[in-house]
Coordinates of C-alpha atoms in Angstrom, one line a residue:
M20 CA -9.4 50.9 19.6
T21 CA -5.7 50.0 19.9
E22 CA -4.4 46.6 21.0
A23 CA -1.2 46.8 22.9
A24 CA 1.5 44.7 21.3
T25 CA 5.0 43.6 22.1
D26 CA 7.3 42.4 19.4
A27 CA 8.8 39.4 21.0
P28 CA 12.0 38.0 19.4
I29 CA 11.0 35.6 16.6
P30 CA 13.2 32.5 16.4
P31 CA 14.8 32.0 13.0
V32 CA 12.9 29.7 10.7
A33 CA 15.1 26.8 9.3
P34 CA 15.3 26.5 5.6
P35 CA 12.6 24.1 4.2
A36 CA 15.1 21.6 2.8
A37 CA 16.9 21.4 6.2
R38 CA 13.6 21.0 8.0
M39 CA 12.5 18.3 5.7
S40 CA 15.8 16.4 5.8
G41 CA 15.9 16.6 9.6
R42 CA 12.4 15.3 10.1
L43 CA 12.7 12.5 7.5
T44 CA 15.8 11.2 9.2
A45 CA 15.0 11.9 12.8
G46 CA 13.1 8.6 13.3
K47 CA 15.6 6.5 11.5
R48 CA 18.0 4.2 13.3
R49 CA 21.6 5.2 12.6
R50 CA 23.5 2.6 10.7
L51 CA 27.1 2.1 9.7
R52 CA 27.4 3.1 6.0
L53 CA 30.3 2.2 3.9
P54 CA 31.4 3.9 0.6
I55 CA 30.4 1.8 -2.4
A56 CA 33.9 2.1 -3.9
A57 CA 35.4 0.2 -1.0
V58 CA 32.6 -2.4 -1.0
L59 CA 32.8 -3.0 -4.8
V60 CA 36.6 -3.1 -5.1
A61 CA 37.8 -4.5 -1.8
G62 CA 34.6 -6.3 -0.9
F63 CA 34.2 -8.2 -4.2
G64 CA 37.8 -9.2 -4.3
T65 CA 38.0 -10.2 -0.7
L66 CA 34.8 -12.2 -0.7
M67 CA 35.7 -14.0 -3.9
L68 CA 39.0 -15.0 -2.5
A69 CA 37.4 -16.2 0.8
A70 CA 34.8 -18.0 -1.3
V71 CA 37.6 -20.1 -2.9
A72 CA 38.8 -21.4 0.4
S73 CA 35.3 -21.9 1.8
V74 CA 34.3 -23.9 -1.3
L75 CA 37.4 -26.2 -1.0
I76 CA 37.1 -26.7 2.7
L77 CA 33.4 -26.7 3.4
G78 CA 32.0 -27.5 -0.1
L79 CA 32.2 -31.3 0.1
S80 CA 31.3 -31.5 3.8
S81 CA 28.3 -29.3 3.5
A82 CA 27.1 -30.8 0.2
G83 CA 24.8 -33.3 1.8
R84 CA 23.3 -30.8 4.2
N85 CA 22.8 -28.2 1.5
T86 CA 21.2 -30.8 -0.8
F87 CA 18.8 -31.8 2.0
A88 CA 18.0 -28.2 2.7
L89 CA 17.3 -27.4 -0.9
L90 CA 15.3 -30.5 -1.4
N91 CA 13.4 -29.7 1.8
D92 CA 12.5 -26.2 0.5
K93 CA 11.4 -27.8 -2.8
A94 CA 9.2 -30.3 -1.0
D95 CA 7.9 -27.6 1.3
L96 CA 6.8 -25.7 -1.8
A97 CA 5.3 -28.8 -3.2
I98 CA 3.2 -29.5 -0.1
D99 CA 2.1 -25.8 -0.1
S100 CA 0.7 -26.3 -3.6
V101 CA -1.2 -29.3 -2.5
V102 CA -2.7 -27.4 0.4
V103 CA -3.6 -24.5 -1.9
R104 CA -5.2 -26.9 -4.4
V105 CA -7.3 -28.5 -1.7
R106 CA -8.5 -25.2 -0.4
H107 CA -9.2 -24.0 -4.0
Q108 CA -11.4 -27.1 -4.4
L109 CA -13.3 -26.7 -1.2
D110 CA -13.4 -23.0 -0.3
P111 CA -15.7 -22.0 -3.2
A112 CA -18.4 -24.2 -1.6
R113 CA -18.3 -22.0 1.5
D114 CA -18.7 -18.8 -0.5
Q115 CA -21.6 -20.3 -2.5
I116 CA -23.5 -21.6 0.5
T117 CA -23.1 -18.3 2.3
Y118 CA -24.4 -16.5 -0.7
L119 CA -27.4 -18.8 -1.2
T120 CA -28.3 -18.7 2.5
G121 CA -28.1 -14.9 2.4
L122 CA -30.6 -14.8 -0.5
I123 CA -33.2 -16.7 1.4
E124 CA -32.7 -15.1 4.8
S125 CA -32.9 -11.6 3.2
G126 CA -36.1 -12.4 1.4
K127 CA -34.7 -12.1 -2.1
L128 CA -35.3 -15.8 -2.7
D129 CA -38.5 -17.5 -1.7
P130 CA -38.0 -21.1 -0.7
E131 CA -41.7 -21.8 -1.4
D132 CA -41.2 -20.9 -5.1
R133 CA -39.7 -24.2 -6.3
Q134 CA -39.0 -23.2 -9.9
S135 CA -37.2 -20.0 -8.8
M136 CA -35.3 -22.0 -6.2
L137 CA -34.2 -24.7 -8.8
D138 CA -33.2 -22.0 -11.3
T139 CA -31.1 -20.3 -8.6
L140 CA -29.5 -23.5 -7.5
Q141 CA -28.6 -24.5 -11.1
G142 CA -27.1 -21.0 -11.7
A143 CA -25.0 -21.3 -8.5
L144 CA -23.8 -24.8 -9.5
A145 CA -22.8 -23.5 -13.0
A146 CA -20.8 -20.7 -11.4
T147 CA -18.7 -23.1 -9.2
P148 CA -17.3 -26.0 -11.2
Q149 CA -15.7 -27.3 -8.0
V150 CA -19.1 -28.1 -6.6
T151 CA -20.9 -31.4 -7.4
G152 CA -24.3 -30.5 -6.1
V153 CA -26.3 -27.9 -4.2
G154 CA -29.6 -28.3 -2.5
F155 CA -32.1 -26.9 0.0
S156 CA -34.1 -28.9 2.5
P157 CA -37.0 -27.2 4.2
L158 CA -38.6 -28.5 7.4
S159 CA -40.7 -30.9 5.3
Q160 CA -37.4 -32.5 4.1
V161 CA -38.6 -32.3 0.5
V162 CA -35.2 -31.4 -1.0
L163 CA -34.8 -29.1 -4.0
R164 CA -31.5 -30.0 -5.7
A165 CA -29.2 -29.3 -8.6
A166 CA -26.4 -31.8 -9.2
R167 CA -23.9 -32.8 -11.8
V168 CA -24.6 -36.4 -12.9
N169 CA -22.4 -38.0 -15.6
G170 CA -21.3 -34.6 -16.8
E171 CA -24.8 -33.1 -16.9
V172 CA -26.5 -30.7 -14.5
R173 CA -29.9 -32.0 -13.4
E174 CA -32.6 -30.5 -11.3
S175 CA -34.6 -32.7 -9.0
V176 CA -37.0 -32.7 -6.1
L177 CA -36.4 -35.5 -3.5
D178 CA -38.8 -36.4 -0.8
L179 CA -36.5 -37.3 2.1
S180 CA -39.1 -36.9 4.8
A181 CA -38.7 -40.6 5.7
S182 CA -34.8 -40.4 5.7
S183 CA -33.4 -40.8 9.2
E184 CA -30.1 -39.4 8.0
M185 CA -31.8 -36.2 6.8
T186 CA -33.8 -36.0 9.9
Q187 CA -30.6 -36.2 12.0
A188 CA -28.9 -33.7 9.8
M189 CA -31.8 -31.2 10.2
A190 CA -31.8 -31.7 14.0
E191 CA -28.0 -31.1 14.1
G192 CA -28.1 -28.1 11.9
K193 CA -30.9 -26.4 13.8
D194 CA -28.5 -25.8 16.7
R195 CA -25.6 -24.7 14.5
Q196 CA -24.4 -21.2 13.6
G197 CA -22.9 -20.7 10.2
P198 CA -21.6 -23.2 7.7
Y199 CA -19.9 -26.5 8.9
W200 CA -18.4 -29.5 7.2
A201 CA -20.0 -32.9 7.9
E202 CA -18.5 -36.3 7.6
P203 CA -18.0 -37.8 4.1
V204 CA -21.1 -39.5 2.7
W205 CA -21.6 -42.0 -0.1
S206 CA -23.5 -41.0 -3.2
A207 CA -25.2 -44.0 -4.8
E208 CA -26.3 -41.9 -7.7
G209 CA -22.9 -40.5 -8.5
K210 CA -21.0 -43.6 -7.2
T211 CA -18.6 -41.4 -5.4
T212 CA -17.8 -40.1 -1.9
L213 CA -19.0 -36.6 -1.2
L214 CA -18.0 -33.9 1.3
T215 CA -21.0 -31.9 2.3
L216 CA -21.0 -28.4 3.6
R217 CA -24.1 -27.5 5.5
M218 CA -25.6 -24.2 6.8
P219 CA -28.8 -23.6 8.7
V220 CA -31.2 -21.1 7.1
R221 CA -33.2 -18.8 9.4
R222 CA -35.7 -16.0 8.9
D223 CA -36.5 -13.7 11.8
D224 CA -34.3 -16.0 14.0
K225 CA -36.5 -18.9 13.1
F226 CA -35.0 -22.1 11.6
I227 CA -36.7 -22.8 8.2
G228 CA -34.3 -25.3 6.6
M229 CA -30.9 -26.4 5.6
M230 CA -28.7 -25.4 2.7
I231 CA -26.3 -28.2 1.6
V232 CA -23.4 -28.1 -0.9
A233 CA -21.5 -31.2 -2.0
V234 CA -18.0 -31.7 -3.4
A235 CA -16.8 -34.9 -4.9
L236 CA -13.5 -36.3 -3.7
G237 CA -12.7 -37.8 -7.0
D238 CA -11.7 -34.4 -8.3
L239 CA -9.0 -34.1 -5.7
S240 CA -7.5 -37.5 -6.7
R241 CA -7.5 -36.5 -10.4
F242 CA -5.6 -33.4 -9.5
L243 CA -3.0 -35.2 -7.3
S244 CA -2.4 -37.7 -10.1
E245 CA -1.1 -34.9 -12.3
L246 CA 0.9 -33.1 -9.7
Y247 CA 4.7 -33.5 -9.7
V248 CA 4.7 -36.7 -11.8
D249 CA 7.9 -35.8 -13.5
E250 CA 9.6 -35.0 -10.2
G251 CA 9.0 -38.3 -8.5
L252 CA 6.7 -37.0 -5.8
S253 CA 3.5 -38.6 -4.6
A254 CA 0.8 -36.5 -2.9
F255 CA -2.1 -37.6 -0.8
V256 CA -4.8 -36.4 1.7
L257 CA -5.7 -38.4 4.8
Y258 CA -9.0 -38.0 6.6
D259 CA -7.5 -39.7 9.7
R260 CA -4.7 -42.2 10.3
D261 CA -6.6 -45.0 8.6
H262 CA -8.6 -43.5 5.8
V263 CA -7.5 -41.8 2.5
M264 CA -9.5 -39.0 1.0
A265 CA -7.4 -38.4 -2.1
H266 CA -4.4 -40.1 -3.7
Q267 CA -3.1 -40.3 -7.3
A268 CA -3.7 -44.1 -7.2
L269 CA -7.4 -43.5 -6.6
R270 CA -8.0 -41.8 -9.9
Y271 CA -8.7 -45.0 -11.8
K272 CA -9.7 -47.1 -8.8
E273 CA -13.4 -47.6 -8.0
F274 CA -15.0 -48.4 -4.6
N275 CA -18.6 -49.2 -3.6
F276 CA -19.3 -48.1 0.0
S277 CA -23.1 -48.4 -0.3
E278 CA -23.2 -51.4 2.0
Q279 CA -20.1 -50.6 4.1
A280 CA -20.6 -49.3 7.6
G281 CA -18.5 -46.4 8.8
L282 CA -16.7 -43.8 6.7
P283 CA -17.2 -44.2 2.9
L284 CA -13.4 -43.9 2.3
P285 CA -10.7 -46.4 1.4
R286 CA -8.4 -47.6 4.2
I287 CA -4.8 -46.7 4.0
D288 CA -4.0 -50.4 3.1
Q289 CA -6.6 -50.4 0.3
V290 CA -4.6 -47.9 -1.8
D291 CA -2.1 -49.3 -4.2
D292 CA 0.8 -47.6 -2.4
P293 CA 2.8 -50.0 -0.1
V294 CA 4.9 -47.1 1.1
L295 CA 1.9 -45.1 2.3
A296 CA 0.5 -48.3 4.0
S297 CA 3.7 -48.5 6.1
L298 CA 3.6 -44.8 7.1
W299 CA 2.4 -45.4 10.7
R300 CA 4.2 -48.7 11.2
N301 CA 7.8 -48.3 10.0
S302 CA 8.4 -44.6 10.2
R303 CA 10.9 -42.5 12.2
P304 CA 11.4 -38.7 12.5
A305 CA 13.6 -37.2 9.9
D306 CA 15.9 -34.8 11.8
S307 CA 17.4 -33.4 8.6
F308 CA 14.1 -31.7 7.9
T309 CA 13.5 -29.6 11.0
I310 CA 13.4 -26.5 8.8
T311 CA 9.9 -27.5 7.8
G312 CA 8.7 -26.7 11.3
R313 CA 8.3 -23.1 10.2
N314 CA 5.2 -24.2 8.3
R315 CA 4.0 -26.7 10.9
T316 CA 5.2 -29.6 8.6
N317 CA 6.3 -32.9 10.1
A318 CA 8.9 -35.1 8.4
E319 CA 8.9 -38.9 8.6
V320 CA 11.2 -41.5 7.0
V321 CA 9.8 -45.0 6.0
E322 CA 12.2 -47.9 5.2
I323 CA 10.9 -50.3 2.6
G324 CA 13.6 -52.9 1.9
D325 CA 16.7 -51.1 0.8
D326 CA 14.7 -47.9 -0.2
S327 CA 14.1 -45.0 2.1
H328 CA 11.1 -42.7 1.5
L329 CA 10.6 -39.3 3.0
F330 CA 7.1 -38.2 4.1
L331 CA 6.2 -34.5 4.6
L332 CA 3.0 -34.2 6.6
R333 CA 1.0 -31.1 7.4
S334 CA -2.2 -30.7 9.4
L335 CA -5.1 -29.0 7.5
E336 CA -7.9 -27.6 9.6
G337 CA -11.2 -26.0 8.9
Y338 CA -13.0 -28.8 7.0
G339 CA -14.6 -30.8 9.8
A340 CA -14.5 -31.8 13.4
Q341 CA -10.9 -33.1 13.1
P342 CA -8.0 -31.9 11.0
W343 CA -6.9 -33.7 7.9
T344 CA -3.4 -34.6 7.0
V345 CA -1.9 -33.4 3.7
G346 CA 1.3 -35.1 2.6
I347 CA 3.8 -35.9 -0.1
N348 CA 6.6 -38.5 -0.3
Y349 CA 9.6 -39.3 -2.5
R350 CA 12.6 -41.5 -2.6
L351 CA 15.7 -40.3 -0.7
D352 CA 18.1 -41.7 -3.2
E353 CA 17.2 -38.8 -5.5
V354 CA 19.5 -36.8 -3.3
G355 CA 22.5 -38.5 -4.9
V356 CA 21.9 -36.7 -8.1
E357 CA 21.9 -33.4 -6.4
I358 CA 25.2 -34.2 -4.6
E359 CA 26.9 -35.0 -7.9
R360 CA 25.6 -31.8 -9.3
L361 CA 27.2 -29.9 -6.4
W362 CA 30.5 -31.6 -6.8
T363 CA 30.7 -30.5 -10.4
T364 CA 29.6 -27.0 -9.5
A365 CA 32.3 -26.7 -6.8
L366 CA 35.1 -27.7 -9.2
V367 CA 34.0 -25.5 -12.0
G368 CA 33.4 -22.7 -9.6
F369 CA 37.0 -22.8 -8.3
G370 CA 38.3 -21.9 -11.8
I371 CA 35.7 -19.3 -12.4
L372 CA 36.4 -17.6 -9.1
L373 CA 40.0 -17.1 -10.0
V374 CA 39.1 -15.2 -13.1
S375 CA 36.3 -13.4 -11.4
V376 CA 38.5 -11.8 -8.7
G377 CA 40.4 -9.8 -11.3
A378 CA 37.3 -8.9 -13.2
A379 CA 35.6 -7.8 -10.0
L380 CA 38.4 -5.4 -9.1
W381 CA 38.2 -3.7 -12.5
I382 CA 34.4 -3.6 -12.7
G383 CA 34.1 -2.5 -9.1
R384 CA 36.3 0.5 -9.7
A385 CA 34.4 1.5 -12.8
I386 CA 30.9 1.1 -11.4
S387 CA 31.7 2.7 -8.0
R388 CA 32.9 5.9 -9.7
Q389 CA 29.8 6.3 -11.7
I390 CA 27.5 5.4 -8.8
G391 CA 29.3 7.8 -6.6
R392 CA 28.6 10.6 -9.1
L393 CA 25.0 9.6 -9.3
A394 CA 24.6 9.5 -5.5
A395 CA 26.1 13.0 -5.2
A396 CA 23.9 14.4 -7.9
A397 CA 20.8 12.6 -6.4
S398 CA 21.6 14.3 -3.0
S399 CA 21.3 17.7 -4.7
V400 CA 18.0 16.7 -6.2
S401 CA 16.7 15.3 -2.9
A402 CA 17.1 18.8 -1.5
L403 CA 15.4 20.3 -4.6
D404 CA 18.7 22.0 -5.5
F405 CA 18.3 21.4 -9.2
K406 CA 20.7 24.1 -10.2
G407 CA 23.5 22.6 -8.1
A408 CA 23.0 19.1 -9.5
P409 CA 26.0 18.2 -11.7
T410 CA 25.7 16.8 -15.2
L411 CA 26.6 13.1 -15.1
P412 CA 29.1 11.8 -17.7
D413 CA 28.6 8.9 -20.1
S414 CA 29.6 5.4 -19.1
R415 CA 30.7 2.2 -20.9
F416 CA 28.1 0.3 -18.9
R417 CA 24.8 0.4 -20.7
E418 CA 22.6 0.7 -17.6
L419 CA 24.8 3.3 -16.0
A420 CA 24.8 5.2 -19.3
N421 CA 21.1 5.0 -19.5
A422 CA 20.8 6.1 -15.9
A423 CA 23.1 9.1 -16.5
D424 CA 21.1 10.1 -19.6
A425 CA 17.8 9.8 -17.8
F426 CA 19.1 11.6 -14.7
N427 CA 20.4 14.5 -16.8
A428 CA 17.2 14.7 -18.7
M429 CA 15.2 14.6 -15.4
V430 CA 17.3 17.4 -13.9
A431 CA 16.8 19.5 -17.0
G432 CA 13.1 19.0 -16.7
L433 CA 13.1 19.7 -13.0
R434 CA 14.9 23.0 -13.5
W435 CA 12.0 24.1 -15.7
F436 CA 9.4 22.8 -13.2
E437 CA 11.2 24.7 -10.5
T438 CA 10.3 27.9 -12.4
Y439 CA 6.6 27.2 -12.1
V440 CA 6.2 25.1 -8.9
P441 CA 6.8 26.7 -5.5
K442 CA 9.7 24.9 -4.1
G443 CA 8.9 25.8 -0.5
L444 CA 5.4 24.4 -0.7
V445 CA 6.7 21.2 -2.3
L446 CA 9.2 20.6 0.4
R447 CA 6.6 21.1 3.1
L448 CA 4.1 18.8 1.4
I449 CA 6.9 16.1 1.1
Q450 CA 7.7 16.7 4.8
R451 CA 4.0 16.3 5.8
D452 CA 3.6 13.2 3.7
A453 CA 6.7 11.6 5.2
S454 CA 5.4 12.2 8.7
D455 CA 1.8 11.1 7.8
K456 CA 1.5 7.6 9.5
T457 CA -2.0 7.1 8.1
G458 CA -0.8 6.8 4.5
G459 CA -3.7 8.9 3.4
G460 CA -1.7 11.4 1.3
I461 CA -2.7 15.0 0.7
G462 CA -6.5 15.2 0.6
S463 CA -8.9 18.1 0.9
E464 CA -9.9 19.2 4.4
E465 CA -11.2 22.2 6.4
R466 CA -8.6 24.2 8.2
Q467 CA -8.4 27.5 10.2
V468 CA -6.0 29.7 8.3
T469 CA -5.1 33.3 7.8
V470 CA -5.3 34.6 4.2
M471 CA -3.3 37.5 2.8
F472 CA -4.0 39.5 -0.4
T473 CA -1.6 42.2 -1.6
D474 CA -1.9 44.7 -4.4
I475 CA 0.2 47.5 -5.9
R476 CA -1.6 50.8 -5.8
G477 CA -1.7 52.5 -9.1
F478 CA 0.2 49.8 -10.9
S479 CA -1.3 50.6 -14.3
A480 CA 0.1 54.2 -14.1
L481 CA 3.4 52.9 -12.7
A482 CA 3.9 50.6 -15.6
E483 CA 2.5 52.9 -18.2
D484 CA 5.9 54.1 -19.4
L485 CA 7.6 50.8 -18.9
G486 CA 8.3 48.2 -21.7
A487 CA 7.3 44.6 -21.4
A488 CA 10.8 43.5 -20.1
E489 CA 10.9 46.4 -17.6
T490 CA 7.4 45.6 -16.3
A491 CA 8.3 41.9 -15.9
A492 CA 11.5 42.9 -14.0
L493 CA 9.5 45.2 -11.7
L494 CA 7.0 42.5 -10.9
N495 CA 9.7 39.8 -10.5
S496 CA 11.6 42.0 -8.0
H497 CA 8.4 42.9 -6.1
F498 CA 7.2 39.3 -5.9
S499 CA 10.6 38.1 -4.7
L500 CA 10.6 40.7 -2.0
L501 CA 7.1 39.7 -0.8
S502 CA 7.7 36.0 -1.1
A503 CA 10.8 36.1 1.1
C504 CA 8.8 37.9 3.9
I505 CA 5.9 35.4 3.6
E506 CA 8.1 32.3 3.6
A507 CA 10.2 33.6 6.4
E508 CA 7.1 33.3 8.6
G509 CA 6.2 29.8 7.3
G510 CA 3.6 31.1 4.9
T511 CA 2.6 29.6 1.6
V512 CA 2.5 31.7 -1.6
D513 CA -0.6 30.5 -3.3
K514 CA -0.5 32.4 -6.6
F515 CA 0.4 35.6 -8.3
I516 CA -2.6 37.4 -9.9
G517 CA -1.4 40.3 -12.1
D518 CA 0.4 42.6 -9.6
A519 CA -1.3 40.9 -6.6
V520 CA -0.1 38.1 -4.3
M521 CA -2.3 35.6 -2.5
A522 CA -0.8 33.7 0.4
F523 CA -2.0 31.8 3.5
W524 CA -0.8 30.4 6.9
G525 CA -2.0 27.3 8.6
A526 CA -1.5 24.8 5.8
P527 CA -0.2 22.4 4.8
E528 CA 1.2 22.0 8.3
V529 CA -1.0 23.1 11.2
Q530 CA 0.1 26.5 12.7
Q531 CA -1.7 27.5 15.8
D532 CA -0.2 31.0 15.5
H533 CA -1.2 31.5 11.9
A534 CA -2.7 35.0 12.5
A535 CA 0.4 36.2 14.3
R536 CA 2.7 34.9 11.6
A537 CA 0.6 36.7 8.9
L538 CA 0.7 40.0 10.8
R539 CA 4.4 39.7 11.3
A540 CA 4.9 38.9 7.6
A541 CA 2.8 42.0 6.7
H542 CA 4.9 44.1 9.0
A543 CA 8.1 42.7 7.4
I544 CA 6.7 43.4 3.9
A545 CA 6.1 47.0 4.9
V546 CA 9.7 47.4 6.1
A547 CA 11.0 45.7 3.0
I548 CA 8.9 47.9 0.7
H549 CA 10.1 51.0 2.5
G550 CA 13.8 49.9 2.1
D551 CA 13.2 49.2 -1.6
N552 CA 11.5 52.5 -2.1
V553 CA 14.5 54.3 -0.6
K554 CA 16.6 52.8 -3.3
R555 CA 14.1 53.5 -6.1
C556 CA 13.8 57.2 -5.1
A557 CA 17.6 57.5 -5.0
V558 CA 17.7 56.7 -8.7
G559 CA 14.7 58.7 -9.7
L560 CA 12.1 56.0 -9.8
P561 CA 8.6 56.4 -8.3
A562 CA 7.9 54.7 -5.0
V563 CA 5.8 51.5 -4.9
R564 CA 2.7 51.7 -2.7
V565 CA 1.1 48.5 -1.5
R566 CA -2.2 47.5 0.1
I567 CA -2.5 44.3 2.2
G568 CA -5.7 42.6 3.4
L569 CA -5.7 39.8 6.1
H570 CA -8.5 37.7 7.3
S571 CA -8.7 34.5 9.5
G572 CA -11.3 31.8 9.2
P573 CA -12.2 28.3 7.9
V574 CA -11.3 27.3 4.4
V575 CA -11.1 24.1 2.3
V576 CA -7.5 23.4 1.7
G577 CA -5.9 20.6 -0.4
N578 CA -5.3 19.4 -4.0
I579 CA -7.9 21.1 -6.1
G580 CA -8.0 21.1 -9.9
S581 CA -8.6 18.9 -12.9
A582 CA -7.0 15.7 -14.2
S583 CA -4.6 17.7 -16.3
R584 CA -3.6 20.3 -13.8
I585 CA -3.9 20.5 -10.0
N586 CA -2.9 23.0 -7.4
Y587 CA -2.5 22.9 -3.6
T588 CA -4.7 25.9 -2.8
I589 CA -7.5 27.1 -0.6
V590 CA -11.1 28.1 -1.3
G591 CA -13.9 29.5 0.8
D592 CA -15.6 32.6 2.1
S593 CA -12.6 33.5 4.2
V594 CA -10.6 33.9 1.0
N595 CA -13.2 36.3 -0.5
T596 CA -13.3 38.3 2.8
A597 CA -9.5 38.8 2.7
A598 CA -9.7 40.0 -0.9
R599 CA -12.6 42.5 0.1
I600 CA -10.6 43.8 3.0
E601 CA -7.7 44.5 0.7
E602 CA -10.0 46.4 -1.6
L603 CA -11.3 48.4 1.4
A604 CA -7.7 49.6 2.0
A605 CA -7.8 51.6 -1.2
G606 CA -10.0 54.2 0.4
L607 CA -8.0 54.4 3.6
Q608 CA -4.4 54.3 2.4
G609 CA -4.0 58.0 1.7
E610 CA -0.3 58.8 1.2
A611 CA 0.9 55.9 3.3
E612 CA 3.5 53.7 1.7
V613 CA 2.0 50.5 2.9
I614 CA -1.4 49.9 4.5
V615 CA -2.3 46.6 6.2
L616 CA -5.9 45.9 7.2
A617 CA -7.0 42.9 9.1
G618 CA -10.4 41.4 10.0
A619 CA -11.5 41.1 13.6
S620 CA -10.9 37.4 13.5
T621 CA -7.2 38.0 12.7
A622 CA -6.9 40.6 15.4
E623 CA -8.5 38.3 18.0
E624 CA -6.2 35.4 17.2
S625 CA -3.0 37.4 16.8
G626 CA -2.2 37.3 20.5
G627 CA -1.1 40.9 20.6
C628 CA 2.0 40.4 18.6
V629 CA 1.7 43.7 16.8
A630 CA -0.1 47.0 17.3
L631 CA -3.5 47.2 15.8
T632 CA -6.0 50.1 15.6
S633 CA -9.7 49.6 14.8
V634 CA -10.9 51.6 11.8
G635 CA -14.5 50.7 12.6
I636 CA -17.2 48.3 11.5
R637 CA -17.2 48.3 7.7
N638 CA -19.3 47.1 4.8
L639 CA -17.4 44.9 2.4
R640 CA -18.4 44.5 -1.2
G641 CA -20.5 41.5 -1.9
R642 CA -21.2 40.8 1.8
S643 CA -24.3 41.6 3.7
E644 CA -22.6 41.1 7.1
R645 CA -20.5 44.0 8.4
V646 CA -17.0 43.3 9.6
E647 CA -14.9 45.2 12.1
V648 CA -11.5 46.0 10.5
F649 CA -8.2 46.8 12.2
R650 CA -5.1 48.6 10.8
L651 CA -1.6 47.6 11.5
E652 CA 0.6 50.4 12.9
I653 CA 3.8 50.5 10.8
E654 CA 6.9 52.6 11.7
A655 CA 8.0 52.7 8.1
D656 CA 4.6 53.9 7.1
S657 CA 4.8 57.0 9.3
M658 CA 8.3 57.7 7.9
M659 CA 7.0 58.1 4.4
R660 CA 3.9 60.2 5.1

């Protein structure tokens, strides 16, 4: 059977480096790019001269605004650290209560086993030093608890069945989903105010109890008392406008809220901080600190006598029904120190700038020349043109000298790598990785490809009278000829095996016409072999006869190998089938210069790009299933018969 074929014109394939460069830059927005020599020489000098005038004219007038902005940023970072510390103190409670509830709900922890429950609660408490106590209340309200009391961890069983507060908490939690923070409560045992995180426990969608984790507020005050003491800042946390949760003044101050109605928290006027007590009475917005709006931070100024104090306030949500207020305050007269510092800096900077202009011109010229050479050499390397990369000269600048030495050593190593690594494949893998928006890199996957195997007929006899150097020269010339034809059709040379070549189409980039490309490449190889043989015969050398086998099918393609060496290659039954088809050609070649055999799958997917003739359904070595094989009609072949 012969399939009609028309050799349609094949568009030229762009060089790999050009294709890669084009695709990598296609999606980039064009920008104005200036030569570094102009920037370093003219830019440095011009900018420094302009800086002198700007310092003299604008330095003093902007000193106040700059100082406020810098102090604002500093304070913004300070309040950030307070927020982070508060979350660090409280968020572990959420993780712990979720973990313990999950143990019970999954059946891994039996709430009826008191000793196991107490041991688990004690272990959870030991793992979270921020937590003061953890307990579980079943429907009977006989609470199993582990708590820190006077520095010791104690286990206890409390019968709170008669406690109206616990009954109310259980009723409230029954209708809740997930953990939630309750209002602060007073602990008579620990003589401190506790924040409690509660979470309903359910099995088979049935409410069976409540898990409770408690955090003492005293730990927050101890932390705030050590924060920014040397910088004159005072930090605090407000539960609402009237109650204080944490303040550095509360570290050594004791309260007893056991008989007090309402929240067990000190009022804002009970803290030894008259400035904080005046926050809501004598404050006004601080317009100079509008920059803090980016972090949802409000700024207020409080006047106390002749002193002005700045408050930075930020809302903190997620720890109850209403947001808390985290804040810091400091005296505004500290700005004067910063202004004096800026005055001194401006005067000294004026003299330094005069000297720097001249130095910048000289340094700029020296650096720009070396960087320009490095950029030019790097351009050659980016296109994998290692042979064209120039050798960089030494430099008086240590970093540039080190960069030149490292670059020269790198290029020397890459020139050796180029000998062993297929440049075309590397370029295409780089191109594919650059266009891969998933960030997954090059992994193994199944692909439909066409595999090619070539072999020199009678190579042993051909090389019998050749020396080692002559044999190597023959193979190098042969492989160069075949590789050029394969790569011209977008194929990948996988490896050289003795006098054989293995190549494939369809990877790393997807090629819907991989079968047609392989057949065209095989035809081009036949033409090239014929032309080479004409030259060989003209000088009295024997002709080289080649067998080619093609097969299309699924393979696993990707990076395959060991930790010490890895190859981008293909494996699978289709590879073996292509090799067996190439072996089959040995019995069918006759006196033909080149024989190309292809499996039925390749013929079917070729789209009639070349003329193929069926040579029948054949048995292939090592395969139980018979395969129909086609032969490529080659004009050069008929010329040499």
